[in-house]
CSV table of C-alpha atoms in Angstrom, one decimal:
chain,number,residue,atom,x,y,z
A,609,MET,CA,0.2,0.2,0.3
A,610,LEU,CA,1.2,3.3,-1.3
A,611,LEU,CA,2.0,5.4,2.2
A,612,ALA,CA,1.7,9.2,1.9
A,613,ILE,CA,4.3,11.3,3.3
A,614,VAL,CA,3.8,14.6,4.4
A,615,LEU,CA,6.6,17.5,4.2
A,616,VAL,CA,5.7,21.1,4.7
A,617,GLY,CA,1.9,20.6,3.7
A,618,ILE,CA,2.6,18.8,0.8
A,619,VAL,CA,1.5,15.5,0.4
A,620,LEU,CA,4.1,13.4,-2.2
A,621,THR,CA,3.2,9.8,-2.9
A,622,PRO,CA,6.4,7.2,-3.5
A,623,ALA,CA,8.3,7.9,-6.9
A,624,PHE,CA,7.9,5.5,-9.2
A,625,SER,CA,10.4,5.2,-11.2
A,626,ALA,CA,12.8,2.7,-13.8
A,627,GLU,CA,16.3,3.2,-12.5
A,628,GLY,CA,17.6,6.2,-14.4
A,629,PRO,CA,18.8,9.8,-13.0
A,630,LEU,CA,15.4,10.4,-12.3
A,631,ALA,CA,12.3,10.1,-10.2
A,632,VAL,CA,8.7,11.1,-10.4
A,633,GLU,CA,6.5,11.5,-7.8
A,634,THR,CA,2.4,12.9,-7.4
A,635,ALA,CA,2.8,15.8,-5.0
A,636,LYS,CA,-0.6,18.0,-3.8
A,637,VAL,CA,0.9,21.0,-5.5
A,638,ASP,CA,-1.9,23.5,-6.7
A,639,PRO,CA,-1.4,24.7,-10.3
A,640,PRO,CA,0.8,27.8,-10.0
A,641,PRO,CA,-0.6,31.1,-9.8
A,642,GLU,CA,1.2,32.4,-12.9
A,643,LEU,CA,-1.3,30.6,-14.8
A,644,SER,CA,-4.7,32.3,-15.4
A,645,GLN,CA,-7.9,30.8,-13.3
A,646,LYS,CA,-9.6,29.3,-16.5
A,647,VAL,CA,-6.4,27.5,-16.9
A,648,ARG,CA,-5.8,26.5,-13.7
A,649,ASP,CA,-9.4,25.2,-13.1
A,650,SER,CA,-8.9,23.2,-16.3
A,651,LEU,CA,-6.0,20.9,-14.9
A,652,GLN,CA,-5.8,18.0,-12.4
A,653,PRO,CA,-5.2,19.3,-9.0
A,654,GLU,CA,-2.1,17.0,-8.6
A,655,ALA,CA,1.0,17.8,-9.8
A,656,LEU,CA,3.8,15.2,-11.1
A,657,ARG,CA,6.9,16.3,-10.1
A,658,VAL,CA,10.3,15.1,-11.6
A,659,LEU,CA,13.0,14.9,-9.4
A,660,GLN,CA,16.8,14.8,-10.0
A,661,GLY,CA,19.2,13.9,-7.5
A,662,GLY,CA,16.4,14.3,-5.1
A,663,GLN,CA,15.7,18.1,-6.1
A,664,PRO,CA,12.7,19.3,-8.1
A,665,PHE,CA,13.6,19.5,-12.3
A,666,ALA,CA,10.0,19.5,-13.1
A,667,ASP,CA,6.5,19.9,-12.2
A,668,PHE,CA,3.9,18.9,-14.6
A,669,TRP,CA,0.3,19.5,-14.7
A,670,LEU,CA,-1.9,17.4,-17.1
A,671,ARG,CA,-5.7,18.6,-17.8
A,672,ALA,CA,-8.5,16.9,-16.3
A,673,ASP,CA,-10.8,16.1,-19.3
A,674,VAL,CA,-8.4,16.3,-22.9
A,675,PRO,CA,-11.0,17.0,-26.0
A,676,GLU,CA,-10.6,15.0,-28.8
A,677,ALA,CA,-10.3,15.8,-32.3
A,678,SER,CA,-14.2,15.3,-33.9
A,679,SER,CA,-11.8,14.1,-37.2
A,680,PRO,CA,-9.0,12.3,-35.6
A,681,SER,CA,-5.7,12.7,-38.1
A,682,THR,CA,-4.6,9.6,-39.7
A,683,GLU,CA,-1.4,11.2,-41.0
A,684,LEU,CA,1.9,9.4,-41.5
A,685,GLY,CA,3.9,9.5,-38.7
A,686,VAL,CA,1.2,10.7,-35.6
A,687,SER,CA,0.8,9.0,-33.3
A,688,PHE,CA,-1.7,11.1,-31.1
A,689,GLY,CA,-4.4,11.7,-34.2
A,690,GLN,CA,-7.2,12.1,-31.6
A,691,LEU,CA,-5.8,15.4,-30.6
A,692,LYS,CA,-6.4,18.4,-32.3
A,693,VAL,CA,-3.4,20.9,-33.0
A,694,GLY,CA,-3.2,23.9,-31.0
A,695,THR,CA,-5.0,21.6,-27.9
A,696,LEU,CA,-4.4,22.7,-24.4
A,697,VAL,CA,-2.9,19.7,-22.9
A,698,GLY,CA,-1.3,21.2,-19.0
A,699,ALA,CA,1.2,23.3,-17.6
A,700,VAL,CA,4.7,22.5,-16.4
A,701,ARG,CA,7.0,24.5,-14.1
A,702,PHE,CA,11.1,24.4,-14.2
A,703,PRO,CA,12.8,25.8,-11.5
A,704,ALA,CA,15.8,25.7,-13.1
A,705,LYS,CA,17.2,26.4,-17.1
A,706,TRP,CA,16.7,23.2,-19.0
A,707,SER,CA,17.2,22.2,-22.7
A,708,ASP,CA,14.6,21.4,-25.1
A,709,TYR,CA,14.2,18.9,-27.4
A,710,LYS,CA,16.3,21.2,-30.1
A,711,GLU,CA,18.7,21.8,-27.1
A,712,LEU,CA,17.2,25.2,-26.7
A,713,PRO,CA,17.7,27.0,-23.4
A,714,ILE,CA,14.1,27.3,-21.9
A,715,LEU,CA,14.4,29.7,-19.0
A,716,PRO,CA,12.9,29.0,-15.6
A,717,GLY,CA,9.4,29.7,-15.5
A,718,VAL,CA,5.9,28.2,-16.1
A,719,TYR,CA,4.9,27.6,-19.2
A,720,THR,CA,1.2,26.0,-21.1
A,721,LEU,CA,1.8,22.8,-23.2
A,722,ARG,CA,-0.3,23.0,-26.3
A,723,TYR,CA,-0.2,20.2,-29.2
A,724,ALA,CA,1.7,20.1,-32.3
A,725,VAL,CA,2.9,18.0,-35.1
A,726,GLN,CA,6.2,18.6,-36.8
A,727,PRO,CA,6.0,19.8,-40.0
A,728,GLN,CA,6.8,17.6,-43.1
A,729,ASP,CA,9.8,19.8,-44.8
A,730,GLY,CA,13.1,19.5,-45.0
A,731,ALA,CA,13.9,21.4,-42.3
A,732,HIS,CA,12.5,19.4,-39.9
A,733,MET,CA,13.9,15.7,-41.2
A,734,GLY,CA,15.4,13.3,-38.8
A,735,VAL,CA,14.3,15.0,-35.5
A,736,SER,CA,12.5,12.4,-34.0
A,737,ILE,CA,11.2,9.1,-35.2
A,738,TYR,CA,7.5,10.8,-34.1
A,739,ARG,CA,6.0,14.2,-35.6
A,740,ASP,CA,3.8,14.6,-31.9
A,741,PHE,CA,5.1,17.4,-29.7
A,742,LEU,CA,4.0,19.8,-26.7
A,743,LEU,CA,4.8,23.3,-27.5
A,744,MET,CA,5.3,25.2,-24.2
A,745,ILE,CA,4.0,28.6,-24.3
A,746,PRO,CA,4.6,31.5,-21.2
A,747,ALA,CA,2.1,31.4,-18.8
A,748,LYS,CA,1.0,35.1,-19.3
A,749,MET,CA,0.4,34.6,-23.0
A,750,ASP,CA,-1.9,31.9,-23.0
A,751,ASP,CA,-5.1,32.3,-20.4
A,752,ASP,CA,-7.7,30.5,-22.0
A,753,PRO,CA,-7.9,26.6,-22.6
A,754,ASP,CA,-10.2,27.2,-25.1
A,755,THR,CA,-8.3,29.3,-26.9
A,756,GLU,CA,-7.8,28.0,-30.9
A,757,TYR,CA,-4.7,28.3,-32.9
A,758,ARG,CA,-3.7,28.1,-35.6
A,759,PRO,CA,-0.3,26.0,-36.4
A,760,ASP,CA,1.7,29.7,-37.3
A,761,GLU,CA,0.2,31.4,-34.1
A,762,LEU,CA,1.3,28.7,-32.3
A,763,VAL,CA,4.7,28.0,-33.1
A,764,GLN,CA,5.0,31.9,-32.9
A,765,ALA,CA,3.7,31.8,-29.8
A,766,SER,CA,5.9,28.9,-28.3
A,767,ALA,CA,8.8,30.8,-30.2
A,768,GLU,CA,8.7,33.3,-26.8
A,769,ALA,CA,9.4,30.6,-24.7
A,770,ALA,CA,12.9,29.6,-25.9
A,771,VAL,CA,16.0,31.9,-26.5
A,772,GLY,CA,15.7,32.6,-30.7
A,773,ARG,CA,13.5,31.8,-33.0
A,774,HIS,CA,12.7,28.1,-32.8
A,775,PRO,CA,9.5,27.3,-30.5
A,776,ALA,CA,10.1,25.8,-27.3
A,777,THR,CA,9.6,22.2,-27.8
A,778,LEU,CA,8.7,18.5,-25.4
A,779,SER,CA,8.8,15.7,-27.8
A,780,LEU,CA,5.9,12.8,-27.6
A,781,PHE,CA,6.2,9.2,-27.8
A,782,PRO,CA,3.7,6.6,-28.1
A,783,ILE,CA,3.2,4.3,-25.0
A,784,TYR,CA,2.4,0.6,-26.0
A,785,ASP,CA,2.6,-0.6,-22.7
A,786,GLU,CA,0.0,-0.4,-19.9
A,787,VAL,CA,0.6,1.9,-16.8
A,788,THR,CA,-1.2,1.8,-13.9
A,789,GLY,CA,1.4,5.7,-12.6
A,790,PRO,CA,3.4,7.9,-13.4
A,791,THR,CA,6.6,6.3,-14.2
A,792,LEU,CA,9.9,7.1,-16.2
A,793,VAL,CA,11.0,4.8,-19.2
A,794,LYS,CA,13.5,5.0,-21.9
A,795,ASN,CA,11.2,5.1,-25.1
A,796,ASP,CA,12.5,3.8,-28.8
A,797,MET,CA,16.0,6.4,-28.9
A,798,ASP,CA,17.0,5.5,-25.3
A,799,GLN,CA,15.9,8.8,-23.9
A,800,TRP,CA,14.2,9.1,-20.4
A,801,THR,CA,10.6,10.0,-20.7
A,802,LEU,CA,7.8,10.8,-18.7
A,803,VAL,CA,5.0,8.1,-18.7
A,804,ALA,CA,1.4,9.9,-17.7
A,805,GLN,CA,-2.2,9.5,-18.2
A,806,SER,CA,-5.0,12.4,-18.5
A,807,GLY,CA,-7.9,10.5,-19.0
A,808,SER,CA,-7.6,7.8,-21.7
A,809,LEU,CA,-4.5,9.6,-23.2
A,810,THR,CA,-1.5,8.2,-22.5
A,811,LEU,CA,1.9,10.4,-22.8
A,812,GLY,CA,5.4,9.3,-22.9
A,813,MET,CA,7.1,13.2,-22.7
A,814,VAL,CA,10.8,13.0,-22.9
A,815,MET,CA,12.9,14.5,-20.0
A,816,LEU,CA,16.2,13.5,-21.0
A,817,GLY,CA,17.0,13.9,-24.5
A,818,HIS,CA,17.6,15.8,-27.9
A,819,GLY,CA,16.4,15.2,-31.7
A,820,GLU,CA,19.0,15.8,-34.1
A,821,ILE,CA,20.0,19.4,-34.6
A,822,GLU,CA,19.4,21.1,-37.6
């Protein structure tokens, strides 16, 4: 039986993790005030806290109910076709600088996470074996979970989260094994990946690892 541990008003459950440099645990931590009330209301009440060396590495709040697209995508290389591009999937807080999937520096802060699909063009060939990503947008720029973004608007907003003109990317990998709680696994490219669920949706979010850099 899992035992709750109370530490300075935060209730944590023990970490679920494959052996590796990271661990993950659930934490009863409210979504941060940097997010709008509408966004906070759309998120699960518990955070997924990723730890590195026992210290906070990232806090994730997934959406309580991720809406599905009316016409799922069947594009080649797309694994989350049930999601519409631009859909809010959750939010993340990085307490320290982090490097995204393109090795761009991401400053400490709070960001929303919206679903995106990598374009099929020469500039993105070989970045990942899958085309699914979450793009990070600074919390102050994204205050309504129901906002609909065109792909170009999504890219432009996310570029504000990275140092440079490229959007800030969190790579998504499909998870085919059954999971019963948050965990960390190695994906098909041998990268440490946070596995978490939101309703029927199982996400594999790359925490440590990078795609090919253009």
